[in-house]
Amino acid sequence: MKNKKGIKNRSFFFLISFLFLTSLLSIKTLKKVDTQDIRISGSELFSQNDVIKNSSLNFPVRLIFVETNLLEKELKQNLSLKNVLVSRELFPFGLKIHINSRIPIAYGERILNDEKILGFIDKDGIFINKRNVEEKNLNKLTIQVFGWEEKFKKILSEIFIAMENNELEIVKITFSSDGLLTVEEKDLKTIFLGFKPNLINYQLQIINNLKNEFKKSSFSKKIDNVDLTNPDKPKIKVFKP
């Protein structure tokens, strides 16, 4: 009899504890998240106010109503981030936001609504606003990109990959307003690549071959520009003596 009574008491205790915990959790999820309840990790550059300003959520907002996927997408896009992970937490209460920043490898310039905007470009060809870059990541940038647009991301990424895998020393990449691509290479000088992004890998291969060939002589010092708009018929213009 005592064992049965003990089992009943334990069951009753566990039931009360469960109901209490459930009620506590329900109350916590209905509590509103405000500025001080946002905890950011992964970067010291961004503050709680940056999260609020770059989100469509109206803070304070009840924890249960925070759409973490939406918040991640908005912060990633608006703050030029590589990745964002948002978690709702009850203990301690609030939002935990882990940020992975983009690392710039080039200076960048874009035109938006007839306004020139200065920033940086990462290895994926993504434009990063100046305010979203940590100073420690700006050392030894030697590449400049002018005329950046969203549609040029893939081309830029291909150029950066080629530079990493070969001995290309491209210092300037320019997209004209009508999409003409021109690059400047340390030895080959100005190189015209034209309007056909599907040719970029073929053109980069030719640039690398030319550079390797001219390394054997001092001919590169005579080059004024290289025209690869038709990569099957490269044209090299030299300085007149």
mmCIF file of C-alpha atoms in Angstrom:
data_model
loop_
_atom_site.group_PDB
_atom_site.id
_atom_site.type_symbol
_atom_site.label_atom_id
_atom_site.label_comp_id
_atom_site.label_asym_id
_atom_site.label_seq_id
_atom_site.Cartn_x
_atom_site.Cartn_y
_atom_site.Cartn_z
ATOM 1 C CA MET A 1 0.000 0.000 0.000
ATOM 2 C CA LYS A 2 2.810 2.381 0.907
ATOM 3 C CA ASN A 3 4.525 1.717 -2.442
ATOM 4 C CA LYS A 4 1.319 2.492 -4.332
ATOM 5 C CA LYS A 5 0.833 5.663 -2.325
ATOM 6 C CA GLY A 6 4.453 6.663 -2.974
ATOM 7 C CA ILE A 7 4.050 6.062 -6.703
ATOM 8 C CA LYS A 8 0.871 8.181 -6.739
ATOM 9 C CA ASN A 9 2.630 11.000 -4.880
ATOM 10 C CA ARG A 10 5.552 10.940 -7.318
ATOM 11 C CA SER A 11 3.204 10.898 -10.280
ATOM 12 C CA PHE A 12 1.275 13.833 -8.833
ATOM 13 C CA PHE A 13 4.535 15.721 -8.228
ATOM 14 C CA PHE A 14 5.745 15.118 -11.774
ATOM 15 C CA LEU A 15 2.365 16.177 -13.162
ATOM 16 C CA ILE A 16 2.399 19.433 -11.165
ATOM 17 C CA SER A 17 6.016 20.069 -12.202
ATOM 18 C CA PHE A 18 5.180 19.431 -15.834
ATOM 19 C CA LEU A 19 2.169 21.737 -15.734
ATOM 20 C CA PHE A 20 4.230 24.433 -13.990
ATOM 21 C CA LEU A 21 7.061 24.155 -16.527
ATOM 22 C CA THR A 22 4.632 24.191 -19.437
ATOM 23 C CA SER A 23 2.949 27.303 -18.059
ATOM 24 C CA LEU A 24 6.324 28.965 -17.524
ATOM 25 C CA LEU A 25 7.410 28.202 -21.076
ATOM 26 C CA SER A 26 4.128 29.504 -22.459
ATOM 27 C CA ILE A 27 4.510 32.733 -20.497
ATOM 28 C CA LYS A 28 8.118 33.106 -21.681
ATOM 29 C CA THR A 29 7.219 32.651 -25.374
ATOM 30 C CA LEU A 30 4.542 35.338 -25.047
ATOM 31 C CA LYS A 31 6.971 37.774 -23.472
ATOM 32 C CA LYS A 32 8.117 40.607 -25.754
ATOM 33 C CA VAL A 33 11.661 40.789 -27.115
ATOM 34 C CA ASP A 34 13.200 44.261 -26.928
ATOM 35 C CA THR A 35 16.608 45.730 -27.787
ATOM 36 C CA GLN A 36 18.325 44.509 -24.618
ATOM 37 C CA ASP A 37 17.140 40.937 -25.290
ATOM 38 C CA ILE A 38 19.130 40.640 -28.546
ATOM 39 C CA ARG A 39 22.530 38.939 -28.202
ATOM 40 C CA ILE A 40 24.951 39.097 -31.142
ATOM 41 C CA SER A 41 27.975 36.843 -31.671
ATOM 42 C CA GLY A 42 30.510 36.375 -34.458
ATOM 43 C CA SER A 43 31.142 40.081 -35.076
ATOM 44 C CA GLU A 44 31.721 43.182 -32.995
ATOM 45 C CA LEU A 45 30.762 45.487 -35.861
ATOM 46 C CA PHE A 46 26.986 45.157 -35.567
ATOM 47 C CA SER A 47 24.762 46.284 -32.702
ATOM 48 C CA GLN A 48 21.236 45.533 -31.536
ATOM 49 C CA ASN A 49 20.116 48.756 -33.237
ATOM 50 C CA ASP A 50 21.503 47.491 -36.561
ATOM 51 C CA VAL A 51 19.312 44.407 -36.202
ATOM 52 C CA ILE A 52 16.227 46.489 -35.493
ATOM 53 C CA LYS A 53 16.870 49.011 -38.298
ATOM 54 C CA ASN A 54 17.443 46.278 -40.877
ATOM 55 C CA SER A 55 14.447 44.147 -40.012
ATOM 56 C CA SER A 56 10.769 44.426 -40.926
ATOM 57 C CA LEU A 57 9.868 43.264 -37.406
ATOM 58 C CA ASN A 58 8.321 45.889 -35.162
ATOM 59 C CA PHE A 59 10.214 45.669 -31.873
ATOM 60 C CA PRO A 60 9.264 44.989 -29.142
ATOM 61 C CA VAL A 61 7.714 41.793 -30.506
ATOM 62 C CA ARG A 62 6.538 38.643 -28.746
ATOM 63 C CA LEU A 63 9.175 35.928 -28.930
ATOM 64 C CA ILE A 64 6.744 33.385 -30.371
ATOM 65 C CA PHE A 65 5.989 35.717 -33.297
ATOM 66 C CA VAL A 66 9.615 36.222 -34.369
ATOM 67 C CA GLU A 67 10.019 34.645 -37.821
ATOM 68 C CA THR A 68 13.634 33.540 -37.594
ATOM 69 C CA ASN A 69 13.940 32.592 -41.293
ATOM 70 C CA LEU A 70 12.648 35.983 -42.395
ATOM 71 C CA LEU A 71 14.939 37.820 -39.987
ATOM 72 C CA GLU A 72 17.953 35.821 -41.212
ATOM 73 C CA LYS A 73 17.136 36.640 -44.833
ATOM 74 C CA GLU A 74 16.650 40.355 -44.161
ATOM 75 C CA LEU A 75 19.835 40.761 -42.124
ATOM 76 C CA LYS A 76 21.895 38.790 -44.644
ATOM 77 C CA GLN A 77 20.706 40.981 -47.506
ATOM 78 C CA ASN A 78 20.596 44.385 -45.805
ATOM 79 C CA LEU A 79 23.924 44.058 -43.972
ATOM 80 C CA SER A 80 25.816 42.275 -46.798
ATOM 81 C CA LEU A 81 26.500 39.251 -44.597
ATOM 82 C CA LYS A 82 27.749 35.829 -45.643
ATOM 83 C CA ASN A 83 25.483 33.978 -43.240
ATOM 84 C CA VAL A 84 23.156 34.637 -40.283
ATOM 85 C CA LEU A 85 21.684 32.222 -37.732
ATOM 86 C CA VAL A 86 18.829 33.438 -35.511
ATOM 87 C CA SER A 87 17.618 31.398 -32.521
ATOM 88 C CA ARG A 88 14.737 32.012 -30.122
ATOM 89 C CA GLU A 89 15.871 31.273 -26.567
ATOM 90 C CA LEU A 90 13.983 31.065 -23.286
ATOM 91 C CA PHE A 91 16.918 30.746 -20.875
ATOM 92 C CA PRO A 92 18.360 33.341 -21.069
ATOM 93 C CA PHE A 93 15.351 34.970 -22.683
ATOM 94 C CA GLY A 94 15.747 36.660 -26.054
ATOM 95 C CA LEU A 95 17.123 36.327 -29.577
ATOM 96 C CA LYS A 96 20.568 34.905 -30.231
ATOM 97 C CA ILE A 97 22.009 36.080 -33.558
ATOM 98 C CA HIS A 98 25.246 34.614 -34.898
ATOM 99 C CA ILE A 99 26.805 36.557 -37.764
ATOM 100 C CA ASN A 100 29.360 35.514 -40.393
ATOM 101 C CA SER A 101 30.687 38.630 -42.123
ATOM 102 C CA ARG A 102 31.956 38.773 -45.679
ATOM 103 C CA ILE A 103 35.700 39.300 -46.087
ATOM 104 C CA PRO A 104 36.570 41.927 -48.727
ATOM 105 C CA ILE A 105 39.269 41.213 -51.299
ATOM 106 C CA ALA A 106 38.785 44.321 -53.469
ATOM 107 C CA TYR A 107 37.666 47.921 -53.313
ATOM 108 C CA GLY A 108 34.340 48.435 -55.045
ATOM 109 C CA GLU A 109 32.249 51.160 -56.595
ATOM 110 C CA ARG A 110 28.666 50.995 -57.810
ATOM 111 C CA ILE A 111 26.133 53.487 -59.158
ATOM 112 C CA LEU A 112 22.693 53.423 -57.551
ATOM 113 C CA ASN A 113 20.037 55.989 -58.478
ATOM 114 C CA ASP A 114 22.740 58.124 -60.131
ATOM 115 C CA GLU A 115 24.718 58.128 -56.882
ATOM 116 C CA LYS A 116 28.238 56.736 -56.584
ATOM 117 C CA ILE A 117 28.522 54.322 -53.654
ATOM 118 C CA LEU A 118 31.917 53.204 -52.365
ATOM 119 C CA GLY A 119 32.400 49.829 -50.733
ATOM 120 C CA PHE A 120 34.144 46.497 -51.150
ATOM 121 C CA ILE A 121 33.814 43.191 -53.024
ATOM 122 C CA ASP A 122 34.259 39.701 -51.581
ATOM 123 C CA LYS A 123 35.460 36.538 -53.347
ATOM 124 C CA ASP A 124 31.888 35.684 -54.426
ATOM 125 C CA GLY A 125 31.584 39.011 -56.253
ATOM 126 C CA ILE A 126 29.182 40.407 -53.636
ATOM 127 C CA PHE A 127 29.199 44.161 -53.008
ATOM 128 C CA ILE A 128 29.634 45.143 -49.342
ATOM 129 C CA ASN A 129 28.763 48.617 -48.092
ATOM 130 C CA LYS A 130 31.611 50.430 -46.329
ATOM 131 C CA ARG A 131 29.745 50.519 -43.014
ATOM 132 C CA ASN A 132 29.446 46.718 -43.022
ATOM 133 C CA VAL A 133 33.171 45.959 -43.180
ATOM 134 C CA GLU A 134 35.535 45.537 -40.244
ATOM 135 C CA GLU A 135 38.719 47.620 -40.453
ATOM 136 C CA LYS A 136 40.910 44.606 -39.714
ATOM 137 C CA ASN A 137 39.872 43.082 -43.054
ATOM 138 C CA LEU A 138 41.073 46.010 -45.177
ATOM 139 C CA ASN A 139 44.800 45.310 -45.115
ATOM 140 C CA LYS A 140 46.626 44.728 -48.387
ATOM 141 C CA LEU A 141 43.689 45.215 -50.783
ATOM 142 C CA THR A 142 45.191 45.789 -54.234
ATOM 143 C CA ILE A 143 42.213 45.239 -56.578
ATOM 144 C CA GLN A 144 39.666 47.867 -57.620
ATOM 145 C CA VAL A 145 36.254 47.128 -59.145
ATOM 146 C CA PHE A 146 34.259 49.858 -60.902
ATOM 147 C CA GLY A 147 30.688 49.717 -62.210
ATOM 148 C CA TRP A 148 29.542 46.798 -60.017
ATOM 149 C CA GLU A 149 26.036 45.465 -60.638
ATOM 150 C CA GLU A 150 24.246 42.408 -59.287
ATOM 151 C CA LYS A 151 24.462 40.663 -62.668
ATOM 152 C CA PHE A 152 28.287 40.846 -62.634
ATOM 153 C CA LYS A 153 28.766 38.728 -59.470
ATOM 154 C CA LYS A 154 29.508 35.478 -61.296
ATOM 155 C CA ILE A 155 32.033 37.087 -63.664
ATOM 156 C CA LEU A 156 33.885 38.665 -60.750
ATOM 157 C CA SER A 157 33.937 35.377 -58.876
ATOM 158 C CA GLU A 158 35.439 33.639 -61.921
ATOM 159 C CA ILE A 159 38.140 36.326 -62.192
ATOM 160 C CA PHE A 160 39.049 36.018 -58.504
ATOM 161 C CA ILE A 161 39.239 32.213 -58.777
ATOM 162 C CA ALA A 162 41.552 32.506 -61.799
ATOM 163 C CA MET A 163 43.776 34.935 -59.908
ATOM 164 C CA GLU A 164 43.988 32.533 -56.990
ATOM 165 C CA ASN A 165 44.825 29.522 -59.150
ATOM 166 C CA ASN A 166 47.285 31.249 -61.484
ATOM 167 C CA GLU A 167 49.837 34.043 -61.422
ATOM 168 C CA LEU A 168 47.506 36.710 -62.770
ATOM 169 C CA GLU A 169 47.941 40.123 -61.150
ATOM 170 C CA ILE A 170 44.756 41.925 -62.089
ATOM 171 C CA VAL A 171 44.604 45.284 -60.299
ATOM 172 C CA LYS A 172 41.550 46.884 -61.874
ATOM 173 C CA ILE A 173 38.219 45.562 -63.174
ATOM 174 C CA THR A 174 35.823 47.947 -64.913
ATOM 175 C CA PHE A 175 32.273 47.429 -66.188
ATOM 176 C CA SER A 176 31.079 50.301 -68.369
ATOM 177 C CA SER A 177 27.487 51.529 -68.173
ATOM 178 C CA ASP A 178 26.643 49.354 -71.180
ATOM 179 C CA GLY A 179 28.388 46.266 -69.749
ATOM 180 C CA LEU A 180 31.782 46.378 -71.514
ATOM 181 C CA LEU A 181 34.323 44.539 -69.336
ATOM 182 C CA THR A 182 37.910 45.792 -69.173
ATOM 183 C CA VAL A 183 40.653 44.643 -66.807
ATOM 184 C CA GLU A 184 44.148 45.856 -66.062
ATOM 185 C CA GLU A 185 46.862 43.281 -65.468
ATOM 186 C CA LYS A 186 50.230 44.239 -64.010
ATOM 187 C CA ASP A 187 52.247 43.005 -67.004
ATOM 188 C CA LEU A 188 49.728 42.883 -69.856
ATOM 189 C CA LYS A 189 48.290 46.343 -69.103
ATOM 190 C CA THR A 190 44.744 47.074 -70.374
ATOM 191 C CA ILE A 191 42.794 44.038 -71.576
ATOM 192 C CA PHE A 192 39.458 44.422 -73.378
ATOM 193 C CA LEU A 193 37.126 41.467 -72.697
ATOM 194 C CA GLY A 194 33.906 42.743 -74.243
ATOM 195 C CA PHE A 195 30.268 41.957 -73.601
ATOM 196 C CA LYS A 196 30.070 38.144 -73.481
ATOM 197 C CA PRO A 197 30.242 36.815 -69.886
ATOM 198 C CA ASN A 198 30.026 33.199 -71.104
ATOM 199 C CA LEU A 199 33.544 33.604 -72.572
ATOM 200 C CA ILE A 200 35.205 34.754 -69.346
ATOM 201 C CA ASN A 201 36.898 31.457 -68.405
ATOM 202 C CA TYR A 202 38.277 31.011 -71.936
ATOM 203 C CA GLN A 203 39.530 34.611 -71.921
ATOM 204 C CA LEU A 204 41.170 34.200 -68.512
ATOM 205 C CA GLN A 205 42.951 31.085 -69.760
ATOM 206 C CA ILE A 206 44.331 33.049 -72.715
ATOM 207 C CA ILE A 207 45.452 35.880 -70.418
ATOM 208 C CA ASN A 208 47.308 33.372 -68.250
ATOM 209 C CA ASN A 209 48.950 31.779 -71.312
ATOM 210 C CA LEU A 210 50.029 35.185 -72.645
ATOM 211 C CA LYS A 211 51.483 36.160 -69.297
ATOM 212 C CA ASN A 212 53.459 32.913 -69.008
ATOM 213 C CA GLU A 213 54.748 33.277 -72.568
ATOM 214 C CA PHE A 214 55.820 36.893 -72.189
ATOM 215 C CA LYS A 215 57.564 36.180 -68.885
ATOM 216 C CA LYS A 216 60.288 34.517 -70.938
ATOM 217 C CA SER A 217 61.108 37.822 -72.604
ATOM 218 C CA SER A 218 60.774 41.527 -71.944
ATOM 219 C CA PHE A 219 58.025 41.851 -74.549
ATOM 220 C CA SER A 220 55.370 42.705 -71.941
ATOM 221 C CA LYS A 221 57.090 46.067 -71.421
ATOM 222 C CA LYS A 222 56.158 46.977 -74.992
ATOM 223 C CA ILE A 223 52.439 46.156 -74.641
ATOM 224 C CA ASP A 224 49.906 48.984 -74.658
ATOM 225 C CA ASN A 225 46.746 46.856 -74.573
ATOM 226 C CA VAL A 226 45.314 43.439 -75.439
ATOM 227 C CA ASP A 227 41.975 42.950 -77.204
ATOM 228 C CA LEU A 228 40.295 39.633 -76.330
ATOM 229 C CA THR A 229 36.744 40.559 -77.280
ATOM 230 C CA ASN A 230 37.168 37.784 -79.855
ATOM 231 C CA PRO A 231 39.369 35.350 -77.893
ATOM 232 C CA ASP A 232 39.993 33.196 -80.989
ATOM 233 C CA LYS A 233 41.705 36.182 -82.622
ATOM 234 C CA PRO A 234 43.573 38.085 -79.871
ATOM 235 C CA LYS A 235 45.003 41.465 -80.826
ATOM 236 C CA ILE A 236 48.016 42.949 -79.090
ATOM 237 C CA LYS A 237 48.821 46.628 -79.492
ATOM 238 C CA VAL A 238 52.361 47.724 -78.659
ATOM 239 C CA PHE A 239 53.873 51.122 -78.010
ATOM 240 C CA LYS A 240 55.365 52.716 -81.075
ATOM 241 C CA PRO A 241 59.107 53.254 -80.806
#
